[in-house]
Every structure is written in C-alpha cells, then in structure tokens.
Short mmCIF file of C-alpha atoms in Angstrom, two decimals:
data_model
loop_
_atom_site.label_atom_id
_atom_site.label_comp_id
_atom_site.label_asym_id
_atom_site.label_seq_id
_atom_site.Cartn_x
_atom_site.Cartn_y
_atom_site.Cartn_z
CA MET A 1 -99.56 16.43 -61.79
CA ASN A 2 -102.10 17.74 -59.45
CA GLU A 3 -104.96 18.36 -62.03
CA GLU A 4 -107.35 20.33 -60.27
CA CYS A 5 -104.43 22.39 -59.34
CA VAL A 6 -103.47 22.79 -63.58
CA LYS A 7 -106.66 23.54 -64.50
CA GLU A 8 -107.61 26.32 -62.46
CA LEU A 9 -103.45 27.70 -63.18
CA PHE A 10 -104.67 27.33 -67.02
CA SER A 11 -108.11 29.26 -67.02
CA LYS A 12 -107.22 32.22 -66.64
CA PRO A 13 -104.29 34.65 -66.77
CA ILE A 14 -101.38 33.53 -64.65
CA THR A 15 -99.80 35.21 -62.12
CA ILE A 16 -97.05 35.37 -59.36
CA GLU A 17 -99.93 33.97 -56.27
CA ALA A 18 -100.88 31.59 -58.19
CA LEU A 19 -97.89 29.55 -59.60
CA GLU A 20 -97.01 30.57 -55.71
CA VAL A 21 -100.46 28.67 -54.57
CA CYS A 22 -100.04 25.70 -57.57
CA VAL A 23 -96.11 24.88 -57.47
CA PRO A 24 -95.97 23.49 -53.21
CA GLN A 25 -98.73 21.42 -54.50
CA ILE A 26 -97.47 19.88 -57.25
CA LEU A 27 -93.32 19.47 -55.94
CA LYS A 28 -95.81 17.29 -53.23
CA LYS A 29 -96.05 14.94 -55.29
CA VAL A 30 -92.55 14.57 -57.44
CA GLU A 31 -89.91 11.68 -56.64
CA LEU A 32 -86.70 13.13 -56.36
CA VAL A 33 -84.05 11.08 -57.82
CA ASP A 34 -80.51 12.08 -57.40
CA LYS A 35 -78.29 11.94 -60.15
CA GLY A 36 -75.39 13.09 -59.35
CA SER A 37 -74.47 16.72 -60.41
CA LYS A 38 -78.27 17.19 -59.99
CA ILE A 39 -81.59 15.93 -58.11
CA ILE A 40 -84.28 15.18 -61.51
CA LEU A 41 -88.06 16.06 -60.54
CA ARG A 42 -89.79 12.63 -61.99
CA TYR A 43 -93.95 12.68 -61.66
CA ASN A 44 -95.69 9.67 -62.42
CA GLY A 45 -92.32 8.37 -64.19
CA SER A 46 -91.83 11.15 -66.80
CA LYS A 47 -89.19 14.10 -65.78
CA VAL A 48 -90.62 17.56 -64.59
CA GLY A 49 -87.59 19.45 -63.63
CA TYR A 50 -84.64 19.73 -61.65
CA LEU A 51 -82.76 21.34 -59.01
CA LEU A 52 -79.10 21.44 -58.01
CA ASN A 53 -78.65 20.80 -54.37
CA LYS A 54 -80.79 18.67 -52.29
CA VAL A 55 -83.29 21.45 -50.50
CA PRO A 56 -86.37 21.71 -48.27
CA ILE A 57 -88.51 21.06 -51.05
CA GLU A 58 -91.11 22.69 -48.78
CA GLU A 59 -89.57 25.11 -48.34
CA VAL A 60 -88.93 26.19 -52.17
CA LYS A 61 -90.03 28.73 -53.36
CA VAL A 62 -91.13 30.18 -56.91
CA MET A 63 -88.86 33.29 -58.90
CA ARG A 64 -89.82 33.84 -61.54
CA TYR A 65 -91.56 31.67 -64.81
CA TRP A 66 -92.15 32.33 -68.65
CA SER A 67 -94.42 30.39 -71.70
CA GLY A 68 -93.09 27.33 -74.29
CA PRO A 69 -94.40 25.84 -76.79
CA PHE A 70 -93.95 23.15 -74.67
CA GLY A 71 -95.69 24.52 -71.12
CA LEU A 72 -94.89 26.04 -68.75
CA LYS A 73 -91.92 26.59 -66.56
CA THR A 74 -90.75 28.19 -63.01
CA GLU A 75 -87.95 28.99 -61.73
CA LEU A 76 -86.84 27.59 -58.08
CA SER A 77 -85.76 29.35 -55.24
CA TYR A 78 -84.92 28.24 -51.40
CA GLU A 79 -82.86 31.11 -49.52
CA GLY A 80 -83.98 33.38 -52.52
CA LYS A 81 -80.95 31.54 -54.03
CA PHE A 82 -81.68 30.00 -57.71
CA VAL A 83 -81.98 25.57 -57.01
CA GLY A 84 -84.02 24.24 -60.28
CA VAL A 85 -87.00 24.37 -62.34
CA LEU A 86 -90.47 23.14 -63.33
CA MET A 87 -91.73 22.15 -65.59
CA ILE A 88 -96.03 22.82 -65.98
CA VAL A 89 -98.14 21.47 -68.64
CA LYS A 90 -101.07 22.06 -69.62
#
C-alpha cells in the first residue's frame, strides 16, 4: 500500500477526512482481478478488498469505516451506493 499514506493515517485518530485522502492513493495502486461475481482488489499479490461491480475506481468514495483486530475496513461507495470494501493494515 502507499506506506507513507498508511503511516500518516495511523499516526493520529482516524477520521473520514483522512481516509478520503488516503484511500484514493491506495486504490490507484491496486490490481483489479475479475472473479465473476466480485472484483478482487490486490496489492502486491495480497487480497486487500473487493468490489461488487465494475465502477470507475478513481470515483470511488469512503462511506464509513471500522477498526478490527486485523486493521481498518472501509466501505466504498460509488454514486452513493455501496460497492465494496478495502482493508487497510498498519
């Protein structure tokens, strides 16, 4: 992932505003792998999320997020509709 962006993101309390800056930078570097019913988001060969439909990746926005034991999950939207998830790991 964009290591600088991720370090900055986790260096202080996480906000939607910070995610709106970081997530597009990460999405620019993911590989989209069509698996039929889903499009897998891969970074350096590792699955980091998925999309339900083909959408313009540069127009995807962050809907909301939550922290879990393995990192931060962000719900992604396009034109106000849920389209997928991106996992951000420290």
